Amino acid sequence: MTVFHIPHSSTFIPTEYLKKLLLNDNELRSELLHMTDWHTDDLFSGDVSETDTVVKFGYSRLMVDPERFEDDTREQMTKVGMSVIYERTSDQRKLRNSPTTEEREELLRRYYRPHHARLHDAVSDELSKTDRSLIVDCHSFPSKALPYETDQESVRPDICIGTDNFHTPSRLAIKLKSVFEQLGYSVEYNRPFAGAIVPSIYYRCHPSVHSVMLEINRSFYINEATSASLTLEYQITKLHIASLLRSLN
């Protein structure tokens, strides 16, 4: 049993929130192109079984980002204007005006907290059935660093495995790296992105909740200028991910 967490694959922004953005149509398309983890809801579906749970956020991270801490003082991306509610774009232009206290609470209440409740419930259900839970946090990343990113190294790995010292068993991280390398990929831990999501109630206090983040370099499966999938490469990447996930069972 595995919980697949897919936070950044959607481009949907309800009209009432689109009106809050300070970008024209072309600028918005460009920002969505850069910031969306394209097709990860499908890429990671190749080995999802009926006993697994998929927790997908159905809205764009440009509206609210479910992978940020709700408390801005705990969120390191606050320094670049990209906390739970983004105010800056990936190239640090103004995305929207700062939300009022009421606007912020509405976004968190309607979108952020229900998503985290679903993630919590999925993990809780696994624990009740098997005494353990595994979260696979499903992402992709651009082949070239965006201006807001902390890691600006020009050479990026094919695969990034994000780990947490408490919630990612070393044997799990080592196995994932080994399988990907056997498939011909270059792999790094926690670069260009680090960490793995865990529901706050279990964070750093429940060792039976395991979590790992898998980040796929987008150049392997899409045309990064358009987001269109590269048909053969896409299918190969999807098959390789399925093979990797099967190795965890």
Coordinates of N, CA and C in Angstrom, one line a residue:
M1 N 0.8 -1.2 0.0 CA 0.0 0.0 0.0 C 0.9 1.3 0.0
T2 N 0.6 2.2 -0.9 CA 1.4 3.4 -1.1 C 0.4 4.6 -1.2
V3 N 0.8 5.7 -0.7 CA 0.1 7.0 -0.9 C 0.9 7.8 -1.9
F4 N 0.3 8.0 -3.1 CA 1.0 8.8 -4.1 C 0.5 10.3 -4.0
H5 N 1.4 11.2 -3.7 CA 1.0 12.6 -3.5 C 1.4 13.4 -4.7
I6 N 0.4 14.0 -5.3 CA 0.7 14.7 -6.6 C 0.2 16.2 -6.4
P7 N 1.1 17.1 -6.0 CA 0.7 18.4 -5.6 C 0.7 19.5 -6.7
H8 N 1.5 19.2 -7.8 CA 1.7 20.3 -8.7 C 1.4 20.0 -10.2
S9 N 0.6 19.1 -10.5 CA 0.3 18.7 -11.9 C -0.8 19.5 -12.5
S10 N -1.6 20.2 -11.7 CA -2.8 20.9 -12.3 C -2.4 22.3 -12.7
T11 N -3.2 22.8 -13.7 CA -3.1 24.2 -14.2 C -4.3 25.0 -13.9
F12 N -5.3 24.4 -13.3 CA -6.6 25.0 -13.1 C -6.6 26.1 -12.0
I13 N -7.1 27.2 -12.4 CA -7.3 28.3 -11.4 C -8.7 28.9 -11.6
P14 N -9.6 28.8 -10.6 CA -10.9 29.3 -10.8 C -10.9 30.8 -11.2
T15 N -11.9 31.2 -11.9 CA -12.0 32.6 -12.5 C -11.9 33.6 -11.4
E16 N -12.5 33.4 -10.2 CA -12.5 34.4 -9.2 C -11.1 34.7 -8.7
Y17 N -10.2 33.7 -8.8 CA -8.8 33.9 -8.4 C -7.9 34.3 -9.5
L18 N -8.3 33.9 -10.7 CA -7.5 34.4 -11.9 C -7.5 35.9 -11.9
K19 N -8.6 36.5 -11.5 CA -8.7 38.0 -11.5 C -7.8 38.7 -10.6
K20 N -7.3 37.9 -9.6 CA -6.3 38.5 -8.6 C -4.9 38.5 -9.2
L21 N -4.6 37.8 -10.3 CA -3.3 37.7 -10.8 C -3.0 39.0 -11.7
L22 N -1.7 39.4 -11.7 CA -1.3 40.6 -12.4 C -0.6 40.3 -13.7
L23 N -0.8 39.1 -14.2 CA -0.2 38.7 -15.5 C -1.2 38.8 -16.6
N24 N -0.7 39.1 -17.8 CA -1.6 39.0 -19.0 C -1.6 37.5 -19.4
D25 N -2.4 37.2 -20.4 CA -2.6 35.8 -20.8 C -1.3 35.1 -21.2
N26 N -0.5 35.8 -22.0 CA 0.8 35.2 -22.4 C 1.7 35.0 -21.2
E27 N 1.8 36.0 -20.3 CA 2.6 35.8 -19.1 C 2.1 34.7 -18.2
L28 N 0.8 34.5 -18.1 CA 0.3 33.4 -17.3 C 0.6 32.1 -17.9
R29 N 0.5 32.0 -19.2 CA 0.8 30.7 -19.9 C 2.3 30.4 -19.7
S30 N 3.1 31.4 -19.8 CA 4.6 31.1 -19.5 C 4.8 30.7 -18.1
E31 N 4.2 31.3 -17.2 CA 4.4 31.0 -15.8 C 3.9 29.6 -15.5
L32 N 2.8 29.2 -16.0 CA 2.2 27.8 -15.8 C 3.2 26.8 -16.5
L33 N 3.7 27.2 -17.6 CA 4.7 26.3 -18.3 C 5.9 26.0 -17.4
H34 N 6.4 27.0 -16.8 CA 7.6 26.8 -15.9 C 7.3 26.1 -14.6
M35 N 6.1 26.4 -14.0 CA 5.9 26.0 -12.6 C 5.1 24.7 -12.5
T36 N 4.5 24.2 -13.5 CA 3.7 23.0 -13.4 C 4.5 21.8 -13.6
D37 N 4.2 20.8 -12.7 CA 4.9 19.5 -12.9 C 4.1 18.6 -13.9
W38 N 4.4 18.9 -15.1 CA 3.5 18.4 -16.2 C 3.4 16.9 -16.2
H39 N 2.1 16.4 -16.3 CA 1.8 15.0 -16.5 C 2.2 14.1 -15.3
T40 N 2.6 14.6 -14.2 CA 3.0 13.7 -13.1 C 1.9 12.9 -12.6
D41 N 0.6 13.3 -12.8 CA -0.5 12.5 -12.4 C -0.6 11.2 -13.2
D42 N -0.1 11.3 -14.5 CA -0.1 10.1 -15.3 C 1.2 9.4 -15.3
L43 N 2.3 10.1 -15.2 CA 3.6 9.5 -15.2 C 3.8 8.5 -14.1
F44 N 3.2 8.8 -12.9 CA 3.3 7.9 -11.7 C 2.2 6.9 -11.6
S45 N 1.3 6.8 -12.6 CA 0.1 6.0 -12.5 C 0.3 4.6 -13.0
G46 N 1.5 4.3 -13.5 CA 1.7 3.0 -14.2 C 1.7 1.8 -13.3
D47 N 2.0 2.0 -12.0 CA 1.9 0.8 -11.1 C 1.0 1.1 -9.9
V48 N 0.1 2.0 -10.0 CA -0.9 2.3 -8.9 C -1.9 1.1 -8.9
S49 N -2.1 0.5 -7.8 CA -3.1 -0.6 -7.6 C -4.3 -0.1 -6.8
E50 N -5.2 -1.0 -6.7 CA -6.5 -0.7 -6.0 C -6.3 -0.5 -4.5
T51 N -5.1 -1.0 -4.0 CA -4.9 -0.8 -2.6 C -4.1 0.5 -2.3
D52 N -3.6 1.2 -3.4 CA -2.9 2.4 -3.2 C -3.9 3.6 -3.2
T53 N -3.4 4.7 -2.8 CA -4.3 5.9 -2.7 C -3.5 7.1 -3.4
V54 N -4.2 7.8 -4.3 CA -3.6 8.9 -5.0 C -4.3 10.2 -4.4
V55 N -3.4 11.1 -3.9 CA -3.9 12.3 -3.3 C -3.4 13.4 -4.3
K56 N -4.3 13.9 -5.1 CA -3.9 14.9 -6.1 C -4.5 16.3 -5.8
F57 N -3.7 17.3 -5.8 CA -4.2 18.7 -5.7 C -4.8 19.1 -7.0
G58 N -6.0 19.5 -7.1 CA -6.7 19.8 -8.3 C -6.6 21.2 -8.8
Y59 N -5.7 22.0 -8.2 CA -5.6 23.4 -8.6 C -4.1 23.8 -8.8
S60 N -3.9 24.8 -9.5 CA -2.5 25.3 -9.8 C -1.8 25.8 -8.5
R61 N -0.6 25.5 -8.4 CA 0.2 26.0 -7.2 C 0.3 27.6 -7.3
L62 N 0.0 28.2 -8.5 CA 0.1 29.6 -8.5 C -1.0 30.3 -7.7
M63 N -2.1 29.5 -7.4 CA -3.2 30.0 -6.5 C -2.9 29.7 -5.0
V64 N -2.5 28.5 -4.7 CA -2.0 28.1 -3.4 C -1.2 26.9 -3.5
D65 N -0.1 26.8 -2.8 CA 0.8 25.7 -2.9 C 0.7 24.7 -1.7
P66 N 0.2 23.5 -2.0 CA 0.0 22.6 -0.8 C 1.3 22.0 -0.2
E67 N 2.4 22.3 -0.9 CA 3.7 21.8 -0.4 C 4.4 22.8 0.5
R68 N 3.8 23.9 0.7 CA 4.4 24.9 1.5 C 3.8 24.8 3.0
F69 N 4.6 25.2 3.9 CA 4.0 25.3 5.3 C 2.9 26.4 5.3
E70 N 1.9 26.1 6.1 CA 0.8 27.1 6.2 C 1.3 28.4 6.9
D71 N 2.2 28.2 7.9 CA 2.8 29.2 8.6 C 4.0 29.8 7.8
D72 N 3.9 31.0 7.4 CA 4.9 31.6 6.5 C 6.3 31.8 7.3
T73 N 6.2 31.9 8.6 CA 7.5 32.0 9.3 C 8.3 30.7 9.3
R74 N 7.7 29.6 9.0 CA 8.4 28.3 8.9 C 8.8 28.0 7.5
E75 N 8.3 28.8 6.5 CA 8.5 28.5 5.1 C 9.7 29.2 4.5
Q76 N 10.8 28.5 4.1 CA 12.0 29.2 3.6 C 11.7 30.0 2.3
M77 N 10.7 29.6 1.5 CA 10.4 30.2 0.2 C 9.7 31.6 0.4
T78 N 9.4 31.9 1.6 CA 8.8 33.2 1.9 C 9.7 34.3 1.5
K79 N 11.0 34.1 1.6 CA 12.0 35.1 1.3 C 12.0 35.5 -0.2
V80 N 11.5 34.6 -1.1 CA 11.4 35.0 -2.5 C 9.9 35.2 -2.9
G81 N 9.1 35.5 -1.9 CA 7.7 35.8 -2.2 C 6.9 34.6 -2.7
M82 N 7.3 33.4 -2.3 CA 6.6 32.2 -2.8 C 6.3 31.2 -1.7
S83 N 5.6 31.8 -0.7 CA 5.2 31.0 0.4 C 3.9 30.2 0.0
V84 N 3.0 29.9 0.9 CA 1.9 29.1 0.6 C 1.0 29.8 -0.4
I85 N 0.9 31.1 -0.4 CA 0.2 31.9 -1.5 C 1.3 32.8 -2.2
Y86 N 1.6 32.4 -3.4 CA 2.7 33.1 -4.1 C 2.3 34.6 -4.4
E87 N 3.3 35.4 -4.2 CA 3.1 36.8 -4.6 C 4.1 37.2 -5.7
R88 N 5.1 36.3 -5.9 CA 6.1 36.6 -7.0 C 6.1 35.4 -8.0
T89 N 6.5 35.7 -9.2 CA 6.6 34.7 -10.2 C 8.0 34.0 -10.1
S90 N 8.2 33.0 -10.9 CA 9.4 32.2 -10.9 C 10.6 33.1 -11.3
D91 N 10.4 34.2 -12.0 CA 11.5 35.1 -12.3 C 11.4 36.4 -11.5
Q92 N 10.6 36.3 -10.4 CA 10.5 37.3 -9.3 C 9.8 38.6 -9.7
R93 N 9.0 38.5 -10.8 CA 8.0 39.6 -11.0 C 6.8 39.5 -10.1
K94 N 6.1 40.6 -10.0 CA 4.9 40.5 -9.1 C 3.8 39.7 -9.7
L95 N 3.4 38.7 -9.0 CA 2.3 37.8 -9.4 C 0.9 38.3 -9.0
R96 N 0.8 38.8 -7.8 CA -0.4 39.3 -7.2 C -0.1 40.2 -6.0
N97 N -1.1 41.0 -5.6 CA -1.0 41.8 -4.4 C -1.1 40.9 -3.2
S98 N -0.5 41.3 -2.1 CA -0.5 40.5 -0.9 C -2.0 40.3 -0.5
P99 N -2.4 39.0 -0.2 CA -3.8 38.8 0.1 C -4.1 39.4 1.5
T100 N -5.3 39.8 1.6 CA -5.8 40.3 2.9 C -5.9 39.1 3.9
T101 N -6.0 39.3 5.1 CA -6.1 38.2 6.1 C -7.3 37.4 5.7
E102 N -8.4 38.0 5.3 CA -9.6 37.3 4.9 C -9.4 36.4 3.7
E103 N -8.7 37.0 2.7 CA -8.5 36.3 1.4 C -7.6 35.1 1.7
R104 N -6.6 35.3 2.5 CA -5.6 34.2 2.8 C -6.4 33.1 3.6
E105 N -7.2 33.4 4.5 CA -7.9 32.4 5.3 C -8.9 31.6 4.4
E106 N -9.5 32.3 3.4 CA -10.4 31.7 2.5 C -9.7 30.6 1.6
L107 N -8.5 31.0 1.1 CA -7.8 30.1 0.3 C -7.3 28.8 1.1
L108 N -6.9 29.1 2.3 CA -6.4 28.0 3.1 C -7.6 27.1 3.5
R109 N -8.7 27.7 3.8 CA -9.9 26.9 4.2 C -10.5 26.1 3.1
R110 N -10.6 26.7 1.9 CA -11.2 26.0 0.8 C -10.4 25.0 0.1
Y111 N -9.1 25.3 0.0 CA -8.2 24.4 -0.8 C -7.0 23.8 -0.1
Y112 N -6.3 24.5 0.7 CA -5.1 23.9 1.3 C -5.4 22.9 2.4
R113 N -6.3 23.3 3.3 CA -6.5 22.4 4.5 C -7.3 21.1 4.1
P114 N -8.3 21.2 3.1 CA -9.0 20.0 2.7 C -8.0 19.0 2.0
H115 N -7.0 19.6 1.3 CA -6.0 18.7 0.6 C -5.2 18.0 1.7
H116 N -4.8 18.7 2.7 CA -3.9 18.1 3.7 C -4.8 17.1 4.6
A117 N -6.1 17.4 4.7 CA -6.9 16.4 5.4 C -7.0 15.1 4.6
R118 N -7.1 15.2 3.3 CA -7.1 14.0 2.5 C -5.8 13.2 2.6
L119 N -4.7 13.9 2.6 CA -3.4 13.3 2.8 C -3.3 12.6 4.1
H120 N -3.7 13.3 5.2 CA -3.7 12.7 6.5 C -4.5 11.5 6.6
D121 N -5.7 11.6 6.0 CA -6.7 10.4 6.1 C -6.1 9.2 5.3
A122 N -5.4 9.5 4.2 CA -4.8 8.3 3.4 C -3.7 7.7 4.2
V123 N -2.9 8.4 4.9 CA -1.8 7.9 5.7 C -2.4 7.2 6.9
S124 N -3.4 7.8 7.6 CA -4.0 7.2 8.7 C -4.7 5.8 8.4
D125 N -5.3 5.8 7.2 CA -5.9 4.5 6.8 C -4.9 3.4 6.6
E126 N -3.8 3.8 5.9 CA -2.7 2.8 5.8 C -2.2 2.3 7.1
L127 N -2.0 3.2 8.0 CA -1.5 2.8 9.3 C -2.4 1.9 10.1
S128 N -3.7 2.1 9.9 CA -4.7 1.3 10.6 C -4.7 -0.1 10.0
K129 N -4.3 -0.3 8.8 CA -4.4 -1.6 8.1 C -3.0 -2.4 8.2
T130 N -1.9 -1.6 8.1 CA -0.6 -2.3 8.0 C 0.4 -1.9 9.0
D131 N 0.1 -0.9 9.9 CA 1.0 -0.4 10.9 C 2.2 0.4 10.3
R132 N 2.1 0.7 9.0 CA 3.1 1.5 8.3 C 2.5 2.2 7.1
S133 N 3.1 3.3 6.7 CA 2.7 4.0 5.5 C 3.8 4.5 4.7
L134 N 3.7 4.5 3.4 CA 4.7 5.0 2.5 C 4.1 6.1 1.6
I135 N 4.6 7.3 1.7 CA 4.2 8.4 0.8 C 5.3 8.5 -0.3
V136 N 4.8 8.5 -1.5 CA 5.7 8.9 -2.7 C 5.3 10.2 -3.2
D137 N 6.1 11.2 -3.0 CA 5.8 12.6 -3.3 C 6.3 12.8 -4.8
C138 N 5.3 13.0 -5.7 CA 5.6 12.9 -7.2 C 5.8 14.3 -7.8
H139 N 6.9 14.5 -8.3 CA 7.3 15.8 -8.9 C 8.1 15.7 -10.2
S140 N 8.2 16.8 -10.9 CA 9.2 17.0 -11.9 C 9.9 18.3 -11.8
F141 N 11.0 18.5 -12.5 CA 11.7 19.8 -12.4 C 12.3 20.2 -13.7
P142 N 12.5 21.5 -14.0 CA 13.0 21.9 -15.3 C 14.5 21.6 -15.4
S143 N 14.9 21.4 -16.6 CA 16.3 21.0 -16.8 C 17.3 22.2 -16.6
K144 N 16.8 23.4 -16.6 CA 17.6 24.6 -16.3 C 16.9 25.3 -15.1
A145 N 17.7 25.7 -14.1 CA 17.2 26.3 -12.9 C 16.4 27.6 -13.2
L146 N 15.3 27.8 -12.6 CA 14.5 29.0 -12.7 C 15.1 30.0 -11.7
P147 N 14.9 31.3 -12.0 CA 15.6 32.3 -11.1 C 15.3 32.3 -9.6
Y148 N 14.1 31.8 -9.3 CA 13.8 31.8 -7.8 C 14.4 30.6 -7.1
E149 N 14.9 29.6 -7.8 CA 15.4 28.4 -7.1 C 16.7 28.6 -6.4
T150 N 16.8 28.0 -5.3 CA 18.1 28.1 -4.4 C 19.3 27.5 -5.1
D151 N 19.0 26.3 -5.8 CA 20.1 25.6 -6.5 C 20.2 26.1 -7.9
Q152 N 21.3 26.8 -8.2 CA 21.5 27.4 -9.6 C 22.5 26.7 -10.4
E153 N 22.9 25.5 -9.9 CA 24.0 24.7 -10.7 C 23.5 24.5 -12.1
S154 N 24.4 24.6 -13.1 CA 24.0 24.4 -14.5 C 23.7 22.9 -14.8
V155 N 24.5 22.0 -14.2 CA 24.3 20.6 -14.5 C 23.4 20.0 -13.5
R156 N 22.3 19.4 -14.0 CA 21.2 18.9 -13.1 C 21.2 17.4 -13.3
P157 N 20.8 16.6 -12.3 CA 20.7 15.1 -12.5 C 19.4 14.8 -13.3
D158 N 19.4 13.6 -13.7 CA 18.2 13.1 -14.4 C 17.0 12.9 -13.4
I159 N 17.4 12.4 -12.2 CA 16.5 12.1 -11.1 C 17.0 12.7 -9.8
C160 N 16.0 13.3 -9.1 CA 16.3 13.8 -7.8 C 15.5 13.0 -6.8
I161 N 16.1 12.4 -5.8 CA 15.4 11.7 -4.7 C 15.5 12.6 -3.4
G162 N 14.3 13.1 -3.0 CA 14.2 13.9 -1.8 C 14.0 13.1 -0.6
T163 N 14.8 13.3 0.4 CA 14.7 12.5 1.6 C 14.5 13.4 2.9
D164 N 14.0 12.7 3.9 CA 13.9 13.3 5.2 C 14.6 12.4 6.2
N165 N 15.5 13.0 7.1 CA 16.3 12.2 8.0 C 15.5 11.3 8.9
F166 N 14.3 11.7 9.2 CA 13.5 10.9 10.1 C 12.6 9.9 9.4
H167 N 12.0 10.4 8.3 CA 10.9 9.6 7.6 C 11.4 8.8 6.4
T168 N 12.6 9.0 5.9 CA 13.1 8.2 4.8 C 14.1 7.2 5.2
P169 N 13.8 6.0 5.3 CA 14.8 4.9 5.7 C 15.9 4.9 4.7
S170 N 17.1 4.8 5.1 CA 18.3 4.8 4.2 C 18.2 3.7 3.2
R171 N 17.7 2.5 3.7 CA 17.6 1.4 2.7 C 16.7 1.7 1.6
L172 N 15.6 2.5 1.8 CA 14.7 2.9 0.8 C 15.4 3.8 -0.2
A173 N 16.0 4.9 0.3 CA 16.7 5.8 -0.6 C 17.8 5.1 -1.4
I174 N 18.6 4.2 -0.8 CA 19.6 3.5 -1.5 C 19.0 2.6 -2.6
K175 N 17.9 2.0 -2.3 CA 17.3 1.1 -3.3 C 16.8 1.9 -4.5
L176 N 16.1 3.0 -4.2 CA 15.6 3.8 -5.3 C 16.7 4.3 -6.2
K177 N 17.8 4.8 -5.6 CA 18.9 5.3 -6.4 C 19.5 4.1 -7.2
S178 N 19.7 3.0 -6.6 CA 20.2 1.8 -7.3 C 19.4 1.4 -8.5
V179 N 18.1 1.4 -8.4 CA 17.2 1.0 -9.5 C 17.3 2.0 -10.6
F180 N 17.2 3.3 -10.3 CA 17.2 4.3 -11.3 C 18.6 4.2 -12.0
E181 N 19.7 4.0 -11.3 CA 21.0 4.0 -12.0 C 21.1 2.8 -12.9
Q182 N 20.5 1.7 -12.5 CA 20.5 0.5 -13.3 C 19.7 0.7 -14.6
L183 N 18.8 1.6 -14.5 CA 18.0 2.0 -15.7 C 18.7 3.0 -16.6
G184 N 19.9 3.5 -16.1 CA 20.7 4.4 -16.9 C 20.6 5.9 -16.6
Y185 N 19.9 6.2 -15.5 CA 19.8 7.6 -15.1 C 20.9 8.0 -14.1
S186 N 21.2 9.3 -14.2 CA 22.0 9.9 -13.2 C 21.1 10.4 -12.0
V187 N 21.5 10.1 -10.8 CA 20.7 10.3 -9.6 C 21.4 11.1 -8.5
E188 N 20.8 12.1 -7.9 CA 21.3 12.7 -6.8 C 20.3 12.8 -5.7
Y189 N 20.7 12.8 -4.4 CA 19.9 13.0 -3.3 C 19.7 14.5 -3.0
N190 N 18.5 14.9 -2.9 CA 18.2 16.3 -2.4 C 18.8 17.4 -3.2
R191 N 18.9 17.2 -4.5 CA 19.4 18.2 -5.4 C 18.8 18.0 -6.8
P192 N 18.1 19.0 -7.3 CA 18.0 20.4 -6.9 C 17.0 20.7 -5.9
F193 N 16.2 19.7 -5.5 CA 15.2 20.0 -4.4 C 15.3 18.9 -3.3
A194 N 14.9 19.3 -2.1 CA 15.1 18.4 -1.0 C 13.9 18.2 -0.2
G195 N 13.9 17.1 0.6 CA 12.8 16.9 1.6 C 11.8 15.9 1.0
A196 N 10.8 15.6 1.9 CA 9.7 14.7 1.5 C 8.5 15.0 2.4
I197 N 7.3 15.1 1.9 CA 6.2 15.6 2.7 C 5.7 14.5 3.6
V198 N 5.3 15.0 4.8 CA 4.7 14.1 5.8 C 3.5 15.0 6.5
P199 N 2.4 14.4 6.7 CA 1.3 15.1 7.4 C 1.8 15.6 8.8
S200 N 1.5 16.9 9.1 CA 2.1 17.5 10.3 C 1.9 16.7 11.6
I201 N 0.7 16.0 11.7 CA 0.5 15.3 13.0 C 1.5 14.2 13.2
Y202 N 2.1 13.7 12.1 CA 3.0 12.6 12.1 C 4.5 13.0 12.0
Y203 N 4.7 14.3 11.7 CA 6.0 14.8 11.4 C 7.0 14.7 12.5
R204 N 8.1 13.9 12.3 CA 9.2 13.8 13.2 C 8.7 13.1 14.6
C205 N 7.6 12.4 14.5 CA 7.1 11.7 15.8 C 6.6 10.3 15.5
H206 N 6.4 9.9 14.3 CA 5.9 8.6 14.0 C 6.8 7.9 13.0
P207 N 7.7 7.1 13.4 CA 8.7 6.5 12.6 C 8.1 5.5 11.6
S208 N 6.9 5.1 11.7 CA 6.3 4.1 10.8 C 5.7 4.8 9.6
V209 N 5.7 6.2 9.6 CA 5.3 6.9 8.4 C 6.6 7.2 7.6
H210 N 6.7 6.6 6.4 CA 7.9 6.8 5.5 C 7.5 7.7 4.4
S211 N 8.4 8.4 3.9 CA 8.1 9.3 2.8 C 9.4 9.5 2.0
V212 N 9.2 9.7 0.7 CA 10.3 10.0 -0.2 C 9.8 10.8 -1.4
M213 N 10.5 11.7 -1.8 CA 10.2 12.5 -3.0 C 10.9 12.1 -4.2
L214 N 10.2 11.9 -5.3 CA 10.8 11.5 -6.6 C 10.6 12.7 -7.6
E215 N 11.7 13.2 -8.1 CA 11.6 14.3 -9.0 C 12.2 13.9 -10.3
I216 N 11.5 14.1 -11.4 CA 12.0 13.6 -12.7 C 12.3 14.9 -13.6
N217 N 13.5 14.9 -14.2 CA 13.9 15.9 -15.0 C 13.0 16.0 -16.2
R218 N 12.4 17.1 -16.5 CA 11.3 17.2 -17.5 C 11.8 17.0 -18.9
S219 N 13.1 17.2 -19.1 CA 13.7 17.1 -20.5 C 13.6 15.6 -20.9
F220 N 13.3 14.7 -20.0 CA 13.2 13.3 -20.4 C 11.9 12.9 -21.0
Y221 N 10.9 13.7 -20.8 CA 9.6 13.3 -21.2 C 8.7 14.3 -21.9
I222 N 9.1 15.6 -21.8 CA 8.3 16.6 -22.5 C 9.2 17.6 -23.3
N223 N 8.6 18.3 -24.2 CA 9.2 19.4 -24.9 C 9.0 20.6 -23.9
E224 N 10.1 21.0 -23.2 CA 9.9 22.0 -22.2 C 9.4 23.4 -22.7
A225 N 9.5 23.6 -24.0 CA 9.1 24.9 -24.5 C 7.6 24.9 -24.7
T226 N 6.9 23.7 -24.8 CA 5.5 23.7 -25.0 C 4.7 22.8 -24.0
S227 N 5.4 22.0 -23.3 CA 4.8 21.0 -22.3 C 4.3 19.8 -23.0
A228 N 4.4 19.7 -24.3 CA 3.9 18.5 -25.1 C 4.8 17.3 -24.7
S229 N 4.1 16.2 -24.6 CA 4.9 15.0 -24.2 C 5.6 14.5 -25.5
L230 N 6.8 14.0 -25.2 CA 7.6 13.3 -26.3 C 7.2 11.9 -26.3
T231 N 6.5 11.5 -27.3 CA 5.7 10.2 -27.2 C 6.5 9.0 -26.8
L232 N 7.6 8.7 -27.5 CA 8.4 7.5 -27.1 C 9.1 7.7 -25.8
E233 N 9.7 8.9 -25.6 CA 10.5 9.1 -24.4 C 9.5 9.1 -23.2
Y234 N 8.3 9.7 -23.4 CA 7.3 9.7 -22.3 C 7.0 8.3 -21.9
Q235 N 6.7 7.4 -22.8 CA 6.3 6.1 -22.5 C 7.4 5.3 -21.8
I236 N 8.7 5.5 -22.3 CA 9.8 4.9 -21.6 C 10.0 5.4 -20.2
T237 N 9.8 6.7 -20.0 CA 10.0 7.2 -18.6 C 8.9 6.6 -17.7
K238 N 7.6 6.6 -18.2 CA 6.5 6.0 -17.4 C 6.8 4.6 -17.1
L239 N 7.2 3.8 -18.0 CA 7.5 2.4 -17.8 C 8.6 2.2 -16.7
H240 N 9.7 3.1 -16.8 CA 10.8 3.0 -15.9 C 10.3 3.3 -14.5
I241 N 9.4 4.3 -14.3 CA 8.9 4.7 -13.0 C 8.1 3.6 -12.5
A242 N 7.2 2.9 -13.3 CA 6.4 1.8 -12.9 C 7.3 0.6 -12.4
S243 N 8.4 0.4 -13.1 CA 9.4 -0.6 -12.8 C 10.0 -0.3 -11.4
L244 N 10.3 0.9 -11.2 CA 10.9 1.3 -9.9 C 9.9 1.1 -8.8
L245 N 8.7 1.5 -9.0 CA 7.7 1.4 -7.9 C 7.4 0.0 -7.6
R246 N 7.4 -0.9 -8.6 CA 7.2 -2.3 -8.3 C 8.3 -2.9 -7.5
S247 N 9.5 -2.4 -7.6 CA 10.6 -2.9 -6.8 C 10.4 -2.6 -5.3
L248 N 9.5 -1.7 -5.0 CA 9.3 -1.3 -3.6 C 8.4 -2.3 -2.9
N249 N 7.6 -3.1 -3.7 CA 6.6 -4.0 -3.1 C 7.3 -5.3 -2.6

